[in-house]
mmCIF file of C-alpha atoms and ligand atoms in Angstrom:
data_model
loop_
_atom_site.group_PDB
_atom_site.id
_atom_site.type_symbol
_atom_site.label_atom_id
_atom_site.label_comp_id
_atom_site.label_asym_id
_atom_site.label_seq_id
_atom_site.Cartn_x
_atom_site.Cartn_y
_atom_site.Cartn_z
ATOM 1 C CA MET C 1 56.671 -62.001 -179.572
ATOM 2 C CA THR C 2 53.421 -60.781 -181.276
ATOM 3 C CA LEU C 3 53.832 -56.719 -181.949
ATOM 4 C CA SER C 4 50.754 -54.970 -181.331
ATOM 5 C CA ILE C 5 50.129 -52.152 -183.832
ATOM 6 C CA GLY C 6 47.634 -49.172 -183.620
ATOM 7 C CA MET C 7 46.323 -47.419 -186.695
ATOM 8 C CA VAL C 8 45.493 -43.442 -187.136
ATOM 9 C CA GLY C 9 43.434 -43.144 -190.459
ATOM 10 C CA THR C 10 40.665 -45.257 -191.925
ATOM 11 C CA GLY C 11 40.885 -44.131 -195.463
ATOM 12 C CA TRP C 12 42.320 -45.747 -198.604
ATOM 13 C CA PHE C 13 46.129 -45.980 -197.572
ATOM 14 C CA ALA C 14 45.351 -47.047 -193.873
ATOM 15 C CA LYS C 15 43.662 -49.775 -195.405
ATOM 16 C CA VAL C 16 46.424 -50.859 -197.606
ATOM 17 C CA HIS C 17 48.734 -50.899 -194.615
ATOM 18 C CA ALA C 18 46.180 -52.575 -192.523
ATOM 19 C CA ASP C 19 45.761 -55.218 -195.372
ATOM 20 C CA LEU C 20 49.661 -55.926 -195.405
ATOM 21 C CA LEU C 21 49.854 -56.063 -191.420
ATOM 22 C CA ALA C 22 47.010 -58.445 -191.425
ATOM 23 C CA GLY C 23 49.139 -60.603 -193.573
ATOM 24 C CA MET C 24 52.361 -60.473 -191.673
ATOM 25 C CA GLU C 25 53.366 -63.123 -189.014
ATOM 26 C CA GLY C 26 54.004 -61.674 -185.587
ATOM 27 C CA VAL C 27 51.900 -58.927 -185.849
ATOM 28 C CA LYS C 28 48.786 -57.769 -184.645
ATOM 29 C CA LEU C 29 46.664 -54.872 -185.665
ATOM 30 C CA ALA C 30 44.897 -54.150 -182.346
ATOM 31 C CA ALA C 31 43.206 -50.898 -182.702
ATOM 32 C CA ILE C 32 42.284 -48.324 -185.167
ATOM 33 C CA CYS C 33 41.542 -44.654 -184.608
ATOM 34 C CA GLY C 34 39.654 -42.403 -186.952
ATOM 35 C CA THR C 35 38.007 -38.685 -187.051
ATOM 36 C CA SER C 36 34.922 -40.606 -185.430
ATOM 37 C CA LYS C 37 34.485 -43.885 -183.645
ATOM 38 C CA ASP C 38 31.703 -45.048 -185.804
ATOM 39 C CA LYS C 39 34.510 -44.858 -188.681
ATOM 40 C CA ALA C 40 36.880 -46.464 -186.688
ATOM 41 C CA ASP C 41 34.597 -49.173 -185.719
ATOM 42 C CA ALA C 42 33.664 -49.990 -189.240
ATOM 43 C CA MET C 43 37.199 -50.431 -190.322
ATOM 44 C CA ALA C 44 38.188 -52.351 -187.111
ATOM 45 C CA ARG C 45 35.558 -55.126 -187.450
ATOM 46 C CA SER C 46 37.508 -56.176 -190.790
ATOM 47 C CA TYR C 47 40.730 -56.665 -188.603
ATOM 48 C CA ALA C 48 39.098 -57.935 -185.097
ATOM 49 C CA ALA C 49 40.693 -54.551 -183.822
ATOM 50 C CA GLN C 50 39.043 -52.166 -181.509
ATOM 51 C CA GLY C 51 37.900 -48.584 -183.027
ATOM 52 C CA TYR C 52 38.358 -45.346 -181.444
ATOM 53 C CA GLY C 53 37.620 -41.751 -182.039
ATOM 54 C CA GLU C 54 40.336 -40.265 -180.042
ATOM 55 C CA ILE C 55 43.960 -41.022 -179.980
ATOM 56 C CA THR C 56 44.540 -40.815 -176.316
ATOM 57 C CA GLU C 57 41.705 -43.244 -175.707
ATOM 58 C CA MET C 58 43.263 -45.609 -177.874
ATOM 59 C CA LEU C 59 46.595 -45.517 -176.446
ATOM 60 C CA ASP C 60 44.968 -45.699 -172.772
ATOM 61 C CA ALA C 61 43.468 -49.084 -173.537
ATOM 62 C CA HIS C 62 46.187 -50.672 -175.384
ATOM 63 C CA LYS C 63 50.020 -50.946 -174.810
ATOM 64 C CA LEU C 64 50.872 -50.584 -178.602
ATOM 65 C CA ASP C 65 54.580 -51.342 -179.712
ATOM 66 C CA ALA C 66 54.086 -49.065 -182.806
ATOM 67 C CA VAL C 67 51.489 -46.845 -184.441
ATOM 68 C CA TYR C 68 50.946 -46.191 -188.362
ATOM 69 C CA VAL C 69 49.947 -42.712 -189.200
ATOM 70 C CA CYS C 70 47.982 -42.533 -192.498
ATOM 71 C CA VAL C 71 45.915 -39.066 -192.284
ATOM 72 C CA THR C 72 45.703 -36.210 -194.741
ATOM 73 C CA PRO C 73 49.028 -34.099 -194.997
ATOM 74 C CA GLY C 74 47.187 -30.733 -193.205
ATOM 75 C CA ALA C 75 46.199 -33.377 -190.271
ATOM 76 C CA HIS C 76 49.643 -34.070 -189.219
ATOM 77 C CA GLY C 77 51.107 -32.524 -185.732
ATOM 78 C CA ALA C 78 48.686 -33.500 -182.641
ATOM 79 C CA ILE C 79 48.749 -36.968 -183.659
ATOM 80 C CA GLU C 80 52.601 -37.381 -183.605
ATOM 81 C CA ARG C 81 53.091 -35.048 -180.791
ATOM 82 C CA THR C 82 50.864 -37.590 -178.321
ATOM 83 C CA LEU C 83 52.918 -40.287 -179.970
ATOM 84 C CA ILE C 84 56.385 -38.745 -179.166
ATOM 85 C CA ARG C 85 55.038 -37.891 -175.584
ATOM 86 C CA ARG C 86 54.240 -41.260 -174.790
ATOM 87 C CA GLY C 87 57.613 -42.851 -176.611
ATOM 88 C CA ILE C 88 55.890 -44.811 -179.132
ATOM 89 C CA PRO C 89 57.502 -45.459 -182.412
ATOM 90 C CA PHE C 90 55.647 -44.536 -185.702
ATOM 91 C CA PHE C 91 55.298 -44.956 -189.238
ATOM 92 C CA THR C 92 53.609 -42.268 -190.830
ATOM 93 C CA GLU C 93 52.905 -41.650 -194.550
ATOM 94 C CA LYS C 94 54.352 -38.904 -196.536
ATOM 95 C CA PRO C 95 54.347 -35.752 -196.747
ATOM 96 C CA LEU C 96 54.910 -34.664 -193.292
ATOM 97 C CA GLY C 97 52.988 -31.980 -193.378
ATOM 98 C CA VAL C 98 51.781 -29.060 -195.853
ATOM 99 C CA THR C 99 54.630 -26.600 -194.689
ATOM 100 C CA THR C 100 57.547 -27.230 -192.641
ATOM 101 C CA GLU C 101 56.708 -25.388 -189.230
ATOM 102 C CA ILE C 102 55.105 -28.161 -187.626
ATOM 103 C CA PRO C 103 57.544 -30.912 -188.532
ATOM 104 C CA ALA C 104 60.244 -28.937 -187.772
ATOM 105 C CA SER C 105 59.030 -28.767 -184.107
ATOM 106 C CA LEU C 106 58.232 -32.446 -184.101
ATOM 107 C CA LEU C 107 61.712 -33.309 -185.628
ATOM 108 C CA GLN C 108 63.330 -31.290 -182.949
ATOM 109 C CA ASP C 109 61.317 -33.511 -180.275
ATOM 110 C CA ILE C 110 62.050 -36.756 -182.179
ATOM 111 C CA GLN C 111 65.831 -36.089 -182.003
ATOM 112 C CA ASP C 112 65.631 -35.087 -178.604
ATOM 113 C CA SER C 113 63.917 -38.345 -177.267
ATOM 114 C CA GLY C 114 65.793 -40.623 -180.057
ATOM 115 C CA LEU C 115 62.161 -42.084 -181.099
ATOM 116 C CA LEU C 116 62.048 -44.752 -183.850
ATOM 117 C CA THR C 117 60.290 -43.279 -186.791
ATOM 118 C CA SER C 118 59.790 -44.510 -190.354
ATOM 119 C CA VAL C 119 58.271 -42.531 -193.277
ATOM 120 C CA GLY C 120 56.482 -44.158 -196.557
ATOM 121 C CA TYR C 121 58.621 -42.964 -199.138
ATOM 122 C CA HIS C 122 58.238 -46.726 -200.554
ATOM 123 C CA PHE C 123 59.936 -46.318 -204.011
ATOM 124 C CA ARG C 124 63.409 -46.463 -201.836
ATOM 125 C CA TYR C 125 62.627 -50.053 -201.088
ATOM 126 C CA GLN C 126 61.825 -50.958 -204.698
ATOM 127 C CA GLU C 127 64.348 -53.454 -205.989
ATOM 128 C CA ASN C 128 64.960 -51.153 -209.346
ATOM 129 C CA VAL C 129 65.358 -48.229 -207.052
ATOM 130 C CA GLN C 130 68.480 -50.341 -205.010
ATOM 131 C CA ARG C 131 69.762 -51.468 -208.348
ATOM 132 C CA LEU C 132 69.506 -47.813 -209.904
ATOM 133 C CA LYS C 133 71.622 -46.631 -206.838
ATOM 134 C CA LYS C 134 74.284 -49.399 -207.460
ATOM 135 C CA LEU C 135 74.374 -48.529 -211.183
ATOM 136 C CA LEU C 136 74.889 -44.890 -210.536
ATOM 137 C CA SER C 137 77.627 -45.522 -207.904
ATOM 138 C CA GLY C 138 80.764 -44.646 -209.541
ATOM 139 C CA ASP C 139 79.215 -42.608 -212.141
ATOM 140 C CA LYS C 140 79.307 -38.834 -212.544
ATOM 141 C CA ILE C 141 76.077 -37.788 -213.056
ATOM 142 C CA GLY C 142 75.287 -34.756 -215.312
ATOM 143 C CA MET C 143 71.825 -33.865 -214.839
ATOM 144 C CA VAL C 144 68.504 -35.566 -213.644
ATOM 145 C CA VAL C 145 65.029 -34.881 -214.932
ATOM 146 C CA GLY C 146 61.880 -36.170 -213.334
ATOM 147 C CA GLN C 147 58.240 -35.646 -213.626
ATOM 148 C CA TRP C 148 54.816 -36.713 -211.993
ATOM 149 C CA MET C 149 52.074 -35.927 -214.981
ATOM 150 C CA GLY C 150 48.719 -37.455 -214.064
ATOM 151 C CA SER C 151 45.335 -36.936 -213.450
ATOM 152 C CA MET C 152 43.925 -35.179 -210.269
ATOM 153 C CA PRO C 153 42.840 -37.642 -207.506
ATOM 154 C CA GLY C 154 39.038 -37.519 -206.529
ATOM 155 C CA ALA C 155 39.686 -36.581 -202.607
ATOM 156 C CA PRO C 156 38.202 -32.847 -202.147
ATOM 157 C CA TRP C 157 41.328 -32.529 -199.538
ATOM 158 C CA TRP C 158 43.903 -33.237 -202.528
ATOM 159 C CA ARG C 159 42.467 -30.044 -204.288
ATOM 160 C CA ASP C 160 42.791 -27.864 -201.449
ATOM 161 C CA GLN C 161 46.456 -26.492 -200.830
ATOM 162 C CA GLU C 162 45.877 -25.931 -197.072
ATOM 163 C CA ARG C 163 44.783 -29.419 -196.538
ATOM 164 C CA SER C 164 47.363 -31.325 -199.213
ATOM 165 C CA GLY C 165 50.188 -28.965 -199.719
ATOM 166 C CA GLY C 166 49.353 -29.223 -203.340
ATOM 167 C CA GLN C 167 50.575 -31.612 -205.827
ATOM 168 C CA PHE C 168 54.341 -31.117 -205.614
ATOM 169 C CA THR C 169 54.378 -31.393 -202.022
ATOM 170 C CA GLU C 170 51.820 -34.188 -201.730
ATOM 171 C CA GLN C 171 52.322 -36.400 -204.982
ATOM 172 C CA THR C 172 55.802 -35.257 -206.526
ATOM 173 C CA THR C 173 57.375 -35.492 -203.273
ATOM 174 C CA HIS C 174 58.280 -39.238 -204.192
ATOM 175 C CA ILE C 175 60.239 -37.997 -207.097
ATOM 176 C CA VAL C 176 62.139 -35.273 -205.190
ATOM 177 C CA ASP C 177 62.974 -38.047 -202.531
ATOM 178 C CA LEU C 178 64.356 -39.986 -204.844
ATOM 179 C CA LEU C 179 66.442 -37.184 -206.262
ATOM 180 C CA ARG C 180 67.629 -36.801 -202.730
ATOM 181 C CA TYR C 181 68.306 -40.673 -202.498
ATOM 182 C CA LEU C 182 69.914 -41.315 -205.530
ATOM 183 C CA ALA C 183 71.662 -37.781 -206.531
ATOM 184 C CA GLY C 184 72.284 -35.783 -203.567
ATOM 185 C CA GLU C 185 71.055 -32.842 -201.057
ATOM 186 C CA VAL C 186 69.357 -29.971 -202.788
ATOM 187 C CA THR C 187 70.792 -26.563 -202.133
ATOM 188 C CA GLU C 188 68.745 -24.254 -204.192
ATOM 189 C CA VAL C 189 65.308 -24.493 -206.085
ATOM 190 C CA TYR C 190 63.452 -22.102 -208.312
ATOM 191 C CA GLY C 191 59.682 -22.945 -208.786
ATOM 192 C CA MET C 192 56.964 -21.931 -211.103
ATOM 193 C CA PHE C 193 53.579 -23.057 -210.950
ATOM 194 C CA GLY C 194 50.048 -22.292 -212.609
ATOM 195 C CA ASN C 195 46.549 -23.046 -212.522
ATOM 196 C CA ARG C 196 45.537 -23.715 -215.882
ATOM 197 C CA VAL C 197 42.379 -25.859 -216.377
ATOM 198 C CA MET C 198 41.207 -27.812 -213.086
ATOM 199 C CA HIS C 199 39.952 -24.873 -211.127
ATOM 200 C CA GLU C 200 37.147 -24.043 -213.930
ATOM 201 C CA LYS C 201 36.534 -27.698 -214.386
ATOM 202 C CA HIS C 202 35.854 -28.721 -210.721
ATOM 203 C CA LYS C 203 34.813 -26.883 -207.553
ATOM 204 C CA GLY C 204 37.093 -26.606 -204.573
ATOM 205 C CA VAL C 205 40.202 -26.689 -206.670
ATOM 206 C CA ASN C 206 42.978 -24.049 -205.660
ATOM 207 C CA VAL C 207 45.970 -26.224 -206.090
ATOM 208 C CA ALA C 208 48.335 -25.322 -209.018
ATOM 209 C CA ASP C 209 47.687 -27.823 -211.940
ATOM 210 C CA VAL C 210 50.873 -27.235 -213.721
ATOM 211 C CA GLY C 211 54.444 -26.479 -212.077
ATOM 212 C CA THR C 212 58.261 -26.937 -213.054
ATOM 213 C CA VAL C 213 60.906 -26.796 -210.441
ATOM 214 C CA SER C 214 64.740 -26.404 -211.327
ATOM 215 C CA LEU C 215 67.083 -27.642 -208.569
ATOM 216 C CA LYS C 216 70.751 -27.118 -208.049
ATOM 217 C CA LEU C 217 72.331 -29.817 -205.705
ATOM 218 C CA GLU C 218 75.346 -29.453 -203.561
ATOM 219 C CA ASN C 219 77.438 -31.817 -205.775
ATOM 220 C CA GLY C 220 76.757 -29.480 -208.665
ATOM 221 C CA ILE C 221 74.270 -31.649 -210.621
ATOM 222 C CA VAL C 222 71.149 -29.697 -211.828
ATOM 223 C CA ALA C 223 68.037 -31.298 -211.994
ATOM 224 C CA ASN C 224 64.545 -30.291 -213.308
ATOM 225 C CA ILE C 225 61.118 -31.969 -212.157
ATOM 226 C CA SER C 226 57.825 -30.996 -213.315
ATOM 227 C CA ASN C 227 54.460 -31.954 -212.671
ATOM 228 C CA THR C 228 50.584 -31.692 -213.744
ATOM 229 C CA CYS C 229 47.234 -33.086 -212.846
ATOM 230 C CA VAL C 230 45.498 -32.009 -216.033
ATOM 231 C CA LEU C 231 45.679 -35.206 -217.776
ATOM 232 C CA PRO C 232 42.753 -37.372 -218.166
ATOM 233 C CA GLY C 233 42.868 -40.818 -216.195
ATOM 234 C CA GLU C 234 43.904 -42.883 -218.815
ATOM 235 C CA VAL C 235 47.576 -41.354 -219.804
ATOM 236 C CA GLY C 236 50.355 -40.498 -217.441
ATOM 237 C CA LYS C 237 54.122 -40.316 -216.808
ATOM 238 C CA VAL C 238 56.031 -40.527 -213.906
ATOM 239 C CA GLY C 239 59.570 -41.128 -213.372
ATOM 240 C CA LEU C 240 63.188 -39.930 -213.018
ATOM 241 C CA SER C 241 66.074 -40.052 -215.820
ATOM 242 C CA PHE C 242 69.722 -39.547 -215.163
ATOM 243 C CA TYR C 243 71.933 -38.355 -217.915
ATOM 244 C CA ASN C 244 75.874 -38.742 -217.908
ATOM 245 C CA ASP C 245 78.416 -39.271 -220.382
ATOM 246 C CA ARG C 246 77.943 -43.362 -220.178
ATOM 247 C CA GLY C 247 74.246 -42.826 -221.518
ATOM 248 C CA LEU C 248 70.991 -42.687 -219.894
ATOM 249 C CA LEU C 249 69.218 -44.573 -216.787
ATOM 250 C CA ASP C 250 65.405 -43.871 -216.992
ATOM 251 C CA TRP C 251 63.480 -45.064 -214.187
ATOM 252 C CA ASN C 252 59.711 -45.633 -213.698
ATOM 253 C CA PRO C 253 57.529 -47.075 -211.190
ATOM 254 C CA GLN C 254 57.312 -50.033 -213.577
ATOM 255 C CA ARG C 255 60.643 -50.437 -214.800
ATOM 256 C CA LEU C 256 64.290 -49.354 -214.942
ATOM 257 C CA LEU C 257 65.824 -48.788 -218.566
ATOM 258 C CA GLU C 258 69.592 -48.909 -218.873
ATOM 259 C CA THR C 259 71.031 -47.423 -222.150
ATOM 260 C CA ARG C 260 74.604 -46.878 -221.771
ATOM 261 C CA GLU C 261 77.674 -47.861 -224.077
ATOM 262 C CA GLY C 262 75.551 -48.800 -227.271
ATOM 263 C CA GLU C 263 73.766 -51.393 -224.981
ATOM 264 C CA SER C 264 70.097 -51.234 -223.537
ATOM 265 C CA GLN C 265 68.623 -53.545 -220.950
ATOM 266 C CA GLU C 266 65.362 -53.242 -219.145
ATOM 267 C CA TYR C 267 64.591 -54.377 -215.840
ATOM 268 C CA ALA C 268 61.115 -55.231 -214.507
ATOM 269 C CA ASN C 269 59.886 -54.592 -211.080
ATOM 270 C CA THR C 270 59.670 -57.410 -208.568
ATOM 271 C CA GLY C 271 58.382 -57.515 -205.350
ATOM 272 C CA ASN C 272 56.303 -55.212 -203.081
ATOM 273 C CA PRO C 273 58.329 -52.318 -201.780
ATOM 274 C CA TYR C 274 55.312 -51.449 -199.243
ATOM 275 C CA VAL C 275 55.774 -54.820 -197.779
ATOM 276 C CA THR C 276 59.417 -54.145 -197.756
ATOM 277 C CA GLU C 277 59.049 -50.855 -195.878
ATOM 278 C CA SER C 278 56.659 -52.167 -193.365
ATOM 279 C CA GLU C 279 59.043 -55.039 -192.606
ATOM 280 C CA ALA C 280 61.873 -52.944 -192.171
ATOM 281 C CA PHE C 281 59.852 -50.755 -189.662
ATOM 282 C CA LEU C 282 58.728 -53.559 -187.790
ATOM 283 C CA GLN C 283 62.004 -55.130 -187.507
ATOM 284 C CA ALA C 284 63.419 -52.014 -186.059
ATOM 285 C CA VAL C 285 60.498 -51.889 -183.443
ATOM 286 C CA ARG C 286 61.292 -55.756 -182.487
ATOM 287 C CA THR C 287 65.043 -55.505 -182.239
ATOM 288 C CA GLY C 288 66.234 -51.844 -182.190
ATOM 289 C CA ASP C 289 68.268 -52.220 -185.171
ATOM 290 C CA ARG C 290 67.321 -49.327 -187.631
ATOM 291 C CA SER C 291 69.590 -50.099 -190.529
ATOM 292 C CA GLY C 292 66.934 -51.137 -192.671
ATOM 293 C CA ILE C 293 64.675 -48.097 -192.503
ATOM 294 C CA LEU C 294 65.742 -46.193 -195.575
ATOM 295 C CA SER C 295 63.764 -42.940 -194.793
ATOM 296 C CA ASP C 296 63.294 -41.918 -191.205
ATOM 297 C CA TYR C 297 61.482 -38.419 -189.702
ATOM 298 C CA ALA C 298 64.713 -36.536 -190.011
ATOM 299 C CA ASP C 299 65.559 -37.532 -193.637
ATOM 300 C CA ALA C 300 61.774 -36.823 -194.805
ATOM 301 C CA TYR C 301 61.696 -33.373 -193.279
ATOM 302 C CA ARG C 302 64.641 -32.769 -195.641
ATOM 303 C CA THR C 303 62.376 -33.694 -198.867
ATOM 304 C CA LEU C 304 59.655 -31.765 -197.328
ATOM 305 C CA LYS C 305 61.803 -28.626 -197.030
ATOM 306 C CA VAL C 306 62.540 -28.770 -200.685
ATOM 307 C CA THR C 307 58.993 -29.269 -201.885
ATOM 308 C CA CYS C 308 57.834 -26.352 -199.606
ATOM 309 C CA ALA C 309 60.883 -24.224 -200.813
ATOM 310 C CA ALA C 310 59.601 -24.537 -204.418
ATOM 311 C CA PHE C 311 56.407 -23.015 -203.480
ATOM 312 C CA GLU C 312 58.052 -20.170 -201.577
ATOM 313 C CA SER C 313 60.196 -19.327 -204.551
ATOM 314 C CA ALA C 314 57.417 -19.351 -206.981
ATOM 315 C CA LYS C 315 55.515 -16.827 -204.535
ATOM 316 C CA LYS C 316 58.797 -14.732 -204.693
ATOM 317 C CA GLY C 317 59.652 -15.188 -208.415
ATOM 318 C CA ALA C 318 62.990 -15.820 -207.092
ATOM 319 C CA ALA C 319 65.290 -18.933 -206.536
ATOM 320 C CA VAL C 320 65.591 -20.082 -202.912
ATOM 321 C CA LYS C 321 68.321 -21.429 -201.297
ATOM 322 C CA LEU C 322 68.071 -24.152 -198.377
HETATM 323 N N1 NAD O 1 52.924 -43.934 -200.211
HETATM 324 C C1 NAD O 1 52.142 -43.879 -200.925
HETATM 325 O O1 NAD O 1 52.362 -44.620 -202.221
HETATM 326 C C2 NAD O 1 50.816 -43.217 -200.672
HETATM 327 C C3 NAD O 1 49.709 -43.484 -201.639
HETATM 328 C C4 NAD O 1 48.528 -43.316 -201.382
HETATM 329 C C5 NAD O 1 48.531 -42.176 -200.178
HETATM 330 N N2 NAD O 1 49.304 -41.886 -199.737
HETATM 331 C C6 NAD O 1 49.429 -40.882 -198.331
HETATM 332 O O2 NAD O 1 48.590 -41.431 -197.214
HETATM 333 C C7 NAD O 1 47.929 -40.269 -196.482
HETATM 334 C C8 NAD O 1 46.409 -40.543 -196.778
HETATM 335 O O3 NAD O 1 46.259 -40.602 -197.972
HETATM 336 P P1 NAD O 1 44.810 -41.521 -198.496
HETATM 337 O O4 NAD O 1 44.749 -41.986 -199.754
HETATM 338 O O5 NAD O 1 44.558 -42.479 -197.278
HETATM 339 O O6 NAD O 1 43.515 -40.676 -198.079
HETATM 340 P P2 NAD O 1 42.199 -40.696 -197.811
HETATM 341 O O7 NAD O 1 41.214 -39.438 -198.032
HETATM 342 O O8 NAD O 1 41.508 -42.118 -198.250
HETATM 343 O O9 NAD O 1 42.128 -40.953 -196.053
HETATM 344 C C9 NAD O 1 42.450 -40.094 -195.210
HETATM 345 C C10 NAD O 1 42.282 -40.440 -193.779
HETATM 346 O O10 NAD O 1 42.497 -39.477 -192.978
HETATM 347 C C11 NAD O 1 41.700 -39.373 -191.899
HETATM 348 N N3 NAD O 1 41.958 -38.345 -190.823
HETATM 349 C C12 NAD O 1 42.379 -36.919 -191.108
HETATM 350 N N4 NAD O 1 42.458 -36.475 -190.015
HETATM 351 C C13 NAD O 1 42.428 -37.447 -189.043
HETATM 352 C C14 NAD O 1 42.813 -37.142 -187.574
HETATM 353 N N5 NAD O 1 43.132 -36.154 -186.926
HETATM 354 N N6 NAD O 1 42.900 -38.388 -186.885
HETATM 355 C C15 NAD O 1 42.425 -39.685 -187.542
HETATM 356 N N7 NAD O 1 42.423 -39.603 -188.913
HETATM 357 C C16 NAD O 1 42.284 -38.656 -189.748
HETATM 358 C C17 NAD O 1 40.595 -39.451 -192.535
HETATM 359 O O11 NAD O 1 39.521 -39.582 -191.792
HETATM 360 C C18 NAD O 1 40.633 -40.391 -193.641
HETATM 361 O O12 NAD O 1 40.294 -41.708 -193.021
HETATM 362 C C19 NAD O 1 48.162 -39.011 -197.375
HETATM 363 O O13 NAD O 1 49.171 -38.441 -196.993
HETATM 364 C C20 NAD O 1 48.735 -39.629 -198.798
HETATM 365 O O14 NAD O 1 49.719 -38.742 -199.149
HETATM 366 C C21 NAD O 1 50.668 -42.416 -199.580
#
C-alpha cells in the first residue's frame, strides 16, 4: 500500500523531509500547504504534488495517511488542532512551540484521541546515540555537561523570541532532549541568559545570545547546558559529555569518544538519522506499531517544559521546579 503524505511548510526543512520522502518506496508526497498557494505550488512542482494555501483545502482534497508539519516554532497550534480533529497522524519538527500553553492543550487532545504522533528529535535515532545509551546502561552517571555554541542563523524569525522561542528552546532543545533521553527526567532548572553582541550587530534581534542553564535530574545527576549564537560561522562546538568514575563519554554530532579505564575509542557516525526517524514514523502509520518512534508528542512536550522553565527561571532570578 502506498502512503499518501501531506506537508505543511515550504521552507528549508520541509524540503529536507520532502526529498527524503521522495526517495522512499511505498510513499507519495501528494500535497503541500504553505503560507500562500503560490509558494506551495512552487515547491509542489518538484515533487509532482498539489499545492494549497489552506490546510483545510488540502485535507478536503486528499485522503492523506499522515502529514509532516515543518513550520516556524511560533506557528504551531491551529495546524495540529486541525489534524487532531480529523484524526490524521502527524510528524512535527521540534520545538513543539515557543511556550508550553498551546502544546499543553494539544497534548491533552492527542492523549484523549490516541492519535499517532512523532517529533523530529532526530539525534535519538543516530547510531552513536544508541551506542551511547548502551554504554551508559549500568553506569552511575556523575554529571553531564552539554552545549550548543554556534553562529546566529539568518532567518529573521529565528532572531525573534516570540517566533522562535530563543536559542535554548529552538536549537539547544536537541541537547536538552538528549540529556532527558540518556540521563533521566529533569526536576529543577536555573537559567541565566544575556544579550551581549548580536542585538547591536543586526536589526530585529531580541533573543538572548548567551546563556547557561543548570539542571537537576530526579536521579540526583546534575547537569549544565550552555549556548551561544555569537560565534562567526567557521567555529562551533555542539555536544554532550558524561562524567563518571569509569571515565568520560563525549558525544558530538560527528563522533562519540569513549575514554574509560585507561583506553580510548572513537566511533564515527554512520547512517542518516532523519531517514531512520521518518521510516519509524511511516512504519507506525502503516502497521500501528509505534515501538520504533523514539520521540512522540508527549515526550517532546517534556523537553519543551524544561527549555521554557529555563527562561522562566532567568526572568525570576531563581530556580524553577518542574
Ligand atoms: N531537526 C532538525 O535538525 C531541524 C533542522 C532545521 C530546522 N528544524 C525545524 O524545522 C522548523 C522549520 O525550520 P526551517 O529551517 O524549515 O525554517 P524556514 O524559515 O526555512 O521555513 C519555515 C516555513 O514555515 C512556513 N510556515 C510558517 N507558518 C506557517 C503556516 N501557518 N502554515 C504553513 N506554513 C507556515 C513558512 O512559510 C516557511 O516555509 C523549525 O521548527 C526548525 O526548528 C529542524
